[in-house]
Amino acid sequence: MKTMLLQFLCAGLAASSLANIAVVPEKIPCAVADRQEFQHPDRVQLTGWVGSRVTGNEQNRLVKIDTARLLEGYRKRPGRQSWDGEHVGKWLHAATLAWVNTGDAALREKLEFTVTELMKCQLEDGYLGTYLDKDRWGEWDVWAHKYNLLGLITYMRYTGNMDPMPTCRRMADLLCRTFGDQPGQRDIIKAGHHVGMAPTSVLEPMVWLHRLTGEARYLDFSKYLLRSWEQPNGPHIISTLLSARRVDKVGNGKAYEMLSCLNGALEYYRTVGGDRQILDACLNAWQDIVDKRLYVTGAASYREHFHDDFDLPNVANVGETCVTTTWIQFNAHLLRLTGEARFAEQLERVTLNQLFGAQSPDCAAWGYYVQMEGKKPYSTSLDGHCCLSSGPRGVALIPTFLASTDADGVVVNLYDAGTAKLTLRDGSAVSLAMETRYPNDGKVQIAVTPAQSKEFSLKLRIPAWSRESSVRVNGERVNATRGADGYAAIKRTWKTGDRVEAEFTMEPRLIVGDHSNAGKVALAYGPLVLAADESMLGEQIKNLGGLVIATTNLAALNITRESATDVRAFRVKTQMRKTGAAAEVRLVSFADAGGSGSRYKVWLPLPRQTGGNELLDGTESRSRAGNLSGSIIDDDNESVVVTFDSTAAKEDWFAVTLDAPASLRRVVFRHGKSFHNGGWFDASAGKPKVQIKRDANASWETIGELADYPATTATTSGKLKPGQSFTVKLNEPMSAVAVRVVGKPASGDNAQQAFASCAELQAFSE
Ligand SMILES: [Zn+2]
C-alpha cells in the first residue's frame, strides 16, 4: 500500500482537532493488487443515519470506556475470566479507527494512556496475556496476543508513534519460538479452543507484522499456521472449503473463530499471492453462508456455530455480535480483493440490520445475541461479553468501505449523507458530497468535485432489492445498468459542479418464510428488515401473539412510511388474529426494534388455519419473573422462560390471560429446559395441574393434570426432554379467560433454590 499524507480537509471539523496523519508505510508490498482500496477513516465523514451510529460509537462507547477495566487482567494476573485479555486489543483497534475519523483529543489521550500502560504489562520473555505462568497456552492467551497485535499495529500505523513496536516484536517472537513443527516446539492447535481455530487466527496480525517490519520469520510463522490447519488434529479449513464447500463441516463449525481465520487467510493471500486456493476456499465459504446459513438480517450463526443447511431457528442464541463484526470484515476483505458489488450488498444488509440492531439506539450499549425475536440484551459490561468489544469494531470500520476507489475511479458502496475525500490511483483528488435521507427514501444526490477536470468512472452500487433505479448527471438520465462487477459505472470527464442524482425504488417488500419459518412472512423496506415491536404496535393489537400478517398480497397490506420524519416506522394494514377484523399495526426497522427493552419479532405468522392456538394473543405471566427473555405464547419451542430467582418456592406457575373468553377442548404444556439446578416440575410432589379461570373475577379451577409427565424428583429430571409436550384433553368444551399450569419447582444440584421452565402454553378449541 502506498503511503500518503492525508490531506486534512474535512468540512465541519475544527482544524485543530486533527493533526495531519501520515500512515506508516509497510516494508513489504502486497503481491496481489487490491481491486478496491480501503479508505483511511478520516476520508469519509458521515452525517446521516449511518453517521449518527458511527459518531455515537465514538462518543458514547469508545471514549467512555473504563481503561482500568481493560487493563485489569494484565496488571494483576490472572484475568477475571479466561478470555478477559481480548478486550484491550479490540478496543485499541476500534478506538484508533474512530480517532482517525473524528480527531477527538480525549480519545487520543485515552489511546496514549492505554498503550503505555499495556506495554508495561509485558513480561520479560514477551508474554502479554492474562494467565499465570503455569496456565499458559491452553485456552485464550494466543487469542489475546492476536488482539494486542491487531490493536497496537493499527495504533502505530495511524498515529505514527512506533513506541509499541518492540512490544509487538517480542510478542510475535515469543509465539514464533514457542509454537511450530520443529523438535521442542508446541503444537499451536492445542493452544486454544475450537479445533485450534482460536489460536491460529493470530494469522492476520502476523501477516500485518511481516509487511510492516519486513521480517521473514513472521511470514514463516504464518505459513506454519496454515500448515497447522491441515494437520491430522487441525480444523482442515482450506481443504474442507475446497472439497465440501460447507462452513459447518470445517473444524467444529464455530463461526467467530472460523471467520477470524478466514480473514487472516485473505490477508496472507493478498500478501504473497500464488495459487488461488485460499481465495477460492474463502469464496466457497461466502457462497455457502449466503445461500444456506444467513439470517434475513445478515446474522450468520446460532449458538455461535454454523449448522446444517437452512437450519436457522429464530431464537437459539442467534446472531452473536462477534460473528456479525467478523462477517463484516470478511465481506470487506473480499470486496477489496475482488471489487465485486455482491460483497458490498452483504455489507449493507448486515450493517443496517444486524449490526445496528445489536448497537443500542444511544450507541452506549451492545447486545451479545440479537435474535429474530425476543428482547435486545443490551449491556455495557465487558464481563464475559466478547461481543461488547466486537460491535464497536464493526461500526468503526464503516468509513473504510462506505466509499472507495478502484482502477477506474471512485466507488460508492453504501449510501449515507456526508463527504468522501478520495484519491485516485494517479494521485489526483476527488471529493464526493452526498446528500440523502437514505434509507428513509431512495434519493441520493452526489456532488462530484475533482481537483481538476478529469475522465474517470463513478461507480454506484445499484441495490439488489431495488426494482428500478435511475441515475442522472446534471439532470440528464444516464445508463444505470450493472456491469460485470455489479456496479453501474458512469464514465465521463468530471468537473467541479457536476451533480449525480440517483434514485432507487425504496418500497415495501414481503419475504415469504421457508423451512422453519414456513407459514410466516417478514416485511422489509428497501434495505431495512422490519420487525414488530410490542411497545409500539398501535391501538388495536396490543401484543405480538395477536399479530398476524393478513395476506402475502403486498399491495393489500398497504405498507406506508409513518411520517416524513426520520423515524423508520411503517403502518401496515392487516387483521386481528382471532376475529379476522381489519386492523392496522406499526412496524419498525430491526435496528430500532426493541430499543426500549420491549419484545420484538421479525417473522410474523400468516392467519391461522383452523385449530389454532387460542392463547397466542393473550397476556403471559408467571409466578416469578426469572432471568430469560423468552415467551410461552410465541409458537417457538426454543424461546423458553424460567422462574429462576436464586430462591426456593413451594409452587410455580405459567399462565396466559385472554381479553375475551375462549372455548377450550385441549391444553398443551411444553416443557422448557432442564438445567443442573432445576427447571422442571417435581412430580414426586404431584403431577403438574392445569387450571382455568371461567371469568376475570373467578378463582383458579383445576381441570386436569399432566398425566404423562415423567417421574421426576426435586433433584432429577428423569426422562423429561427439552420442549417435550403434555396434553390435557377435556371431555366438553370449557369457556375460559385464563389458563395456567402449576406445580412444585425442582432444585437440581442446589437445594437452596428451585425453579421451573416452560417453552409454550397452548390451548385449542378442537
Ligand atoms: Zn461475542
Short mmCIF file of C-alpha atoms in Angstrom, two decimals, residues 558-760:
data_model
loop_
_atom_site.label_atom_id
_atom_site.label_comp_id
_atom_site.label_asym_id
_atom_site.label_seq_id
_atom_site.Cartn_x
_atom_site.Cartn_y
_atom_site.Cartn_z
CA ASN A 558 -50.74 -1.03 2.08
CA ILE A 559 -47.44 -0.50 3.88
CA THR A 560 -46.74 3.19 4.28
CA ARG A 561 -43.97 5.22 5.84
CA GLU A 562 -45.37 6.59 9.03
CA SER A 563 -44.34 10.19 8.59
CA ALA A 564 -41.97 12.46 6.80
CA THR A 565 -39.72 12.48 9.83
CA ASP A 566 -36.68 10.29 10.16
CA VAL A 567 -38.41 7.63 12.20
CA ARG A 568 -38.01 4.31 10.43
CA ALA A 569 -41.58 3.27 11.27
CA PHE A 570 -44.27 1.96 8.95
CA ARG A 571 -48.00 1.33 9.07
CA VAL A 572 -49.34 -1.99 7.82
CA LYS A 573 -52.99 -2.87 7.16
CA THR A 574 -53.62 -6.34 8.46
CA GLN A 575 -56.20 -8.10 10.58
CA MET A 576 -56.88 -9.25 14.12
CA ARG A 577 -55.59 -12.78 14.58
CA LYS A 578 -58.67 -14.20 16.21
CA THR A 579 -61.60 -12.38 14.63
CA GLY A 580 -60.10 -11.53 11.28
CA ALA A 581 -61.33 -7.94 11.71
CA ALA A 582 -59.32 -5.28 9.90
CA ALA A 583 -56.58 -3.71 11.96
CA GLU A 584 -53.55 -1.52 11.46
CA VAL A 585 -50.19 -2.07 13.11
CA ARG A 586 -46.88 -0.28 13.20
CA LEU A 587 -43.62 -1.97 12.34
CA VAL A 588 -40.15 -0.50 12.79
CA SER A 589 -36.75 -1.29 11.38
CA PHE A 590 -34.97 -4.24 13.01
CA ALA A 591 -32.27 -1.81 14.13
CA ASP A 592 -34.81 0.25 16.07
CA ALA A 593 -36.99 -2.61 17.28
CA GLY A 594 -36.71 -3.48 20.95
CA GLY A 595 -34.70 -0.33 21.54
CA SER A 596 -36.63 0.48 24.69
CA GLY A 597 -36.33 -3.04 26.13
CA SER A 598 -39.60 -4.27 24.66
CA ARG A 599 -40.19 -7.57 22.87
CA TYR A 600 -39.93 -7.66 19.08
CA LYS A 601 -40.41 -10.17 16.28
CA VAL A 602 -39.22 -10.36 12.66
CA TRP A 603 -41.09 -13.39 11.28
CA LEU A 604 -44.83 -12.82 11.56
CA PRO A 605 -47.42 -15.56 11.05
CA LEU A 606 -49.99 -15.60 8.30
CA PRO A 607 -53.60 -16.05 9.53
CA ARG A 608 -54.06 -19.26 11.45
CA GLN A 609 -55.67 -22.31 10.00
CA THR A 610 -58.50 -23.95 11.93
CA GLY A 611 -57.46 -25.41 15.26
CA GLY A 612 -55.08 -22.57 16.04
CA ASN A 613 -53.69 -21.80 19.45
CA GLU A 614 -56.27 -19.64 21.26
CA LEU A 615 -53.68 -18.26 23.70
CA LEU A 616 -51.41 -16.62 21.10
CA ASP A 617 -52.90 -13.16 21.56
CA GLY A 618 -53.19 -13.41 25.33
CA THR A 619 -51.03 -11.88 28.03
CA GLU A 620 -48.49 -14.17 29.63
CA SER A 621 -47.41 -14.18 33.26
CA ARG A 622 -45.61 -16.48 35.67
CA SER A 623 -45.14 -16.85 39.39
CA ARG A 624 -41.64 -15.37 39.29
CA ALA A 625 -40.07 -13.25 36.54
CA GLY A 626 -36.95 -15.40 36.05
CA ASN A 627 -33.85 -14.44 34.09
CA LEU A 628 -34.61 -15.40 30.47
CA SER A 629 -36.36 -13.22 27.91
CA GLY A 630 -38.35 -15.93 26.13
CA SER A 631 -42.09 -16.21 25.65
CA ILE A 632 -44.64 -19.00 26.16
CA ILE A 633 -47.03 -17.62 23.51
CA ASP A 634 -44.76 -17.28 20.50
CA ASP A 635 -45.24 -20.76 18.99
CA ASP A 636 -41.49 -21.20 19.36
CA ASN A 637 -40.10 -24.03 21.48
CA GLU A 638 -36.63 -22.50 21.54
CA SER A 639 -37.76 -19.42 23.42
CA VAL A 640 -38.06 -20.58 26.98
CA VAL A 641 -38.98 -18.83 30.22
CA VAL A 642 -37.94 -19.81 33.75
CA THR A 643 -38.93 -18.80 37.27
CA PHE A 644 -35.31 -18.77 38.47
CA ASP A 645 -34.51 -16.10 41.06
CA SER A 646 -31.99 -17.97 43.28
CA THR A 647 -34.62 -18.66 45.92
CA ALA A 648 -36.73 -21.67 46.77
CA ALA A 649 -40.52 -21.83 46.26
CA LYS A 650 -43.22 -24.37 47.03
CA GLU A 651 -45.14 -23.65 43.85
CA ASP A 652 -44.53 -22.12 40.44
CA TRP A 653 -46.93 -21.44 37.58
CA PHE A 654 -47.07 -20.25 33.99
CA ALA A 655 -50.28 -18.52 32.87
CA VAL A 656 -51.92 -16.83 29.88
CA THR A 657 -54.84 -14.41 30.29
CA LEU A 658 -57.25 -13.55 27.46
CA ASP A 659 -59.24 -10.35 26.83
CA ALA A 660 -62.33 -12.37 25.89
CA PRO A 661 -63.38 -15.93 26.78
CA ALA A 662 -62.30 -18.75 24.51
CA SER A 663 -63.83 -22.17 24.21
CA LEU A 664 -61.19 -24.80 25.05
CA ARG A 665 -61.04 -28.53 24.32
CA ARG A 666 -57.33 -29.13 24.72
CA VAL A 667 -54.46 -27.56 26.71
CA VAL A 668 -50.81 -28.22 25.81
CA PHE A 669 -47.86 -27.52 28.09
CA ARG A 670 -44.38 -27.65 26.57
CA HIS A 671 -41.51 -28.14 28.97
CA GLY A 672 -38.68 -25.59 28.65
CA LYS A 673 -35.23 -26.91 29.51
CA SER A 674 -33.73 -28.83 32.40
CA PHE A 675 -30.68 -27.18 33.95
CA HIS A 676 -28.24 -28.60 36.50
CA ASN A 677 -30.03 -26.64 39.22
CA GLY A 678 -33.65 -27.17 38.20
CA GLY A 679 -36.05 -26.01 35.52
CA TRP A 680 -38.65 -28.78 35.76
CA PHE A 681 -41.60 -29.68 37.99
CA ASP A 682 -41.00 -32.14 40.83
CA ALA A 683 -43.66 -34.77 40.02
CA SER A 684 -42.92 -36.67 43.23
CA ALA A 685 -44.98 -33.93 44.90
CA GLY A 686 -47.83 -34.50 42.44
CA LYS A 687 -48.20 -34.14 38.66
CA PRO A 688 -48.40 -30.52 37.42
CA LYS A 689 -52.01 -29.31 37.30
CA VAL A 690 -53.87 -27.44 34.55
CA GLN A 691 -56.16 -24.72 35.87
CA ILE A 692 -58.51 -22.21 34.24
CA LYS A 693 -60.48 -19.13 35.22
CA ARG A 694 -64.02 -19.04 33.83
CA ASP A 695 -64.17 -15.25 34.07
CA ALA A 696 -61.94 -12.46 35.22
CA ASN A 697 -63.22 -12.49 38.80
CA ALA A 698 -63.33 -16.26 39.21
CA SER A 699 -60.69 -18.17 41.13
CA TRP A 700 -58.44 -20.82 39.60
CA GLU A 701 -60.17 -24.12 38.99
CA THR A 702 -58.27 -27.36 38.35
CA ILE A 703 -59.46 -29.08 35.18
CA GLY A 704 -56.81 -31.80 34.85
CA GLU A 705 -53.20 -32.75 35.34
CA LEU A 706 -50.27 -33.52 33.06
CA ALA A 707 -50.75 -37.28 33.42
CA ASP A 708 -47.85 -38.20 31.11
CA TYR A 709 -45.33 -36.03 33.00
CA PRO A 710 -42.38 -38.35 33.84
CA ALA A 711 -41.43 -39.44 37.33
CA THR A 712 -39.21 -36.53 38.23
CA THR A 713 -37.93 -35.58 41.68
CA ALA A 714 -36.53 -32.38 43.18
CA THR A 715 -33.04 -33.41 42.07
CA THR A 716 -33.54 -35.47 38.88
CA SER A 717 -35.43 -34.64 35.71
CA GLY A 718 -35.86 -38.30 34.74
CA LYS A 719 -36.84 -38.86 31.11
CA LEU A 720 -38.02 -35.28 30.58
CA LYS A 721 -36.80 -33.85 27.25
CA PRO A 722 -36.39 -30.18 26.24
CA GLY A 723 -39.60 -28.93 24.59
CA GLN A 724 -41.48 -32.15 25.45
CA SER A 725 -45.23 -31.57 25.21
CA PHE A 726 -48.01 -32.74 27.51
CA THR A 727 -51.67 -32.53 26.56
CA VAL A 728 -54.80 -32.42 28.68
CA LYS A 729 -57.97 -33.18 26.67
CA LEU A 730 -61.33 -32.04 28.01
CA ASN A 731 -64.49 -34.08 27.54
CA GLU A 732 -66.60 -30.98 26.99
CA PRO A 733 -65.55 -27.56 25.71
CA MET A 734 -64.95 -25.13 28.58
CA SER A 735 -65.09 -21.36 28.35
CA ALA A 736 -62.07 -19.69 29.98
CA VAL A 737 -60.38 -16.29 30.19
CA ALA A 738 -57.16 -17.65 31.70
CA VAL A 739 -55.16 -20.87 31.69
CA ARG A 740 -52.20 -21.90 33.82
CA VAL A 741 -50.03 -24.88 34.68
CA VAL A 742 -48.91 -25.10 38.28
CA GLY A 743 -46.55 -27.45 40.13
CA LYS A 744 -43.66 -27.72 42.54
CA PRO A 745 -40.35 -26.41 41.13
CA ALA A 746 -37.21 -28.58 41.21
CA SER A 747 -33.83 -27.67 42.69
CA GLY A 748 -31.40 -29.99 40.84
CA ASP A 749 -27.97 -29.89 42.48
CA ASN A 750 -28.64 -26.77 44.54
CA ALA A 751 -31.21 -27.26 47.28
CA GLN A 752 -31.01 -23.59 48.29
CA GLN A 753 -33.25 -22.70 45.36
CA ALA A 754 -35.71 -24.18 42.90
CA PHE A 755 -37.37 -23.16 39.64
CA ALA A 756 -39.43 -24.44 36.72
CA SER A 757 -39.37 -23.64 33.00
CA CYS A 758 -41.84 -23.53 30.13
CA ALA A 759 -41.46 -23.25 26.34
CA GLU A 760 -45.13 -22.86 25.35
#
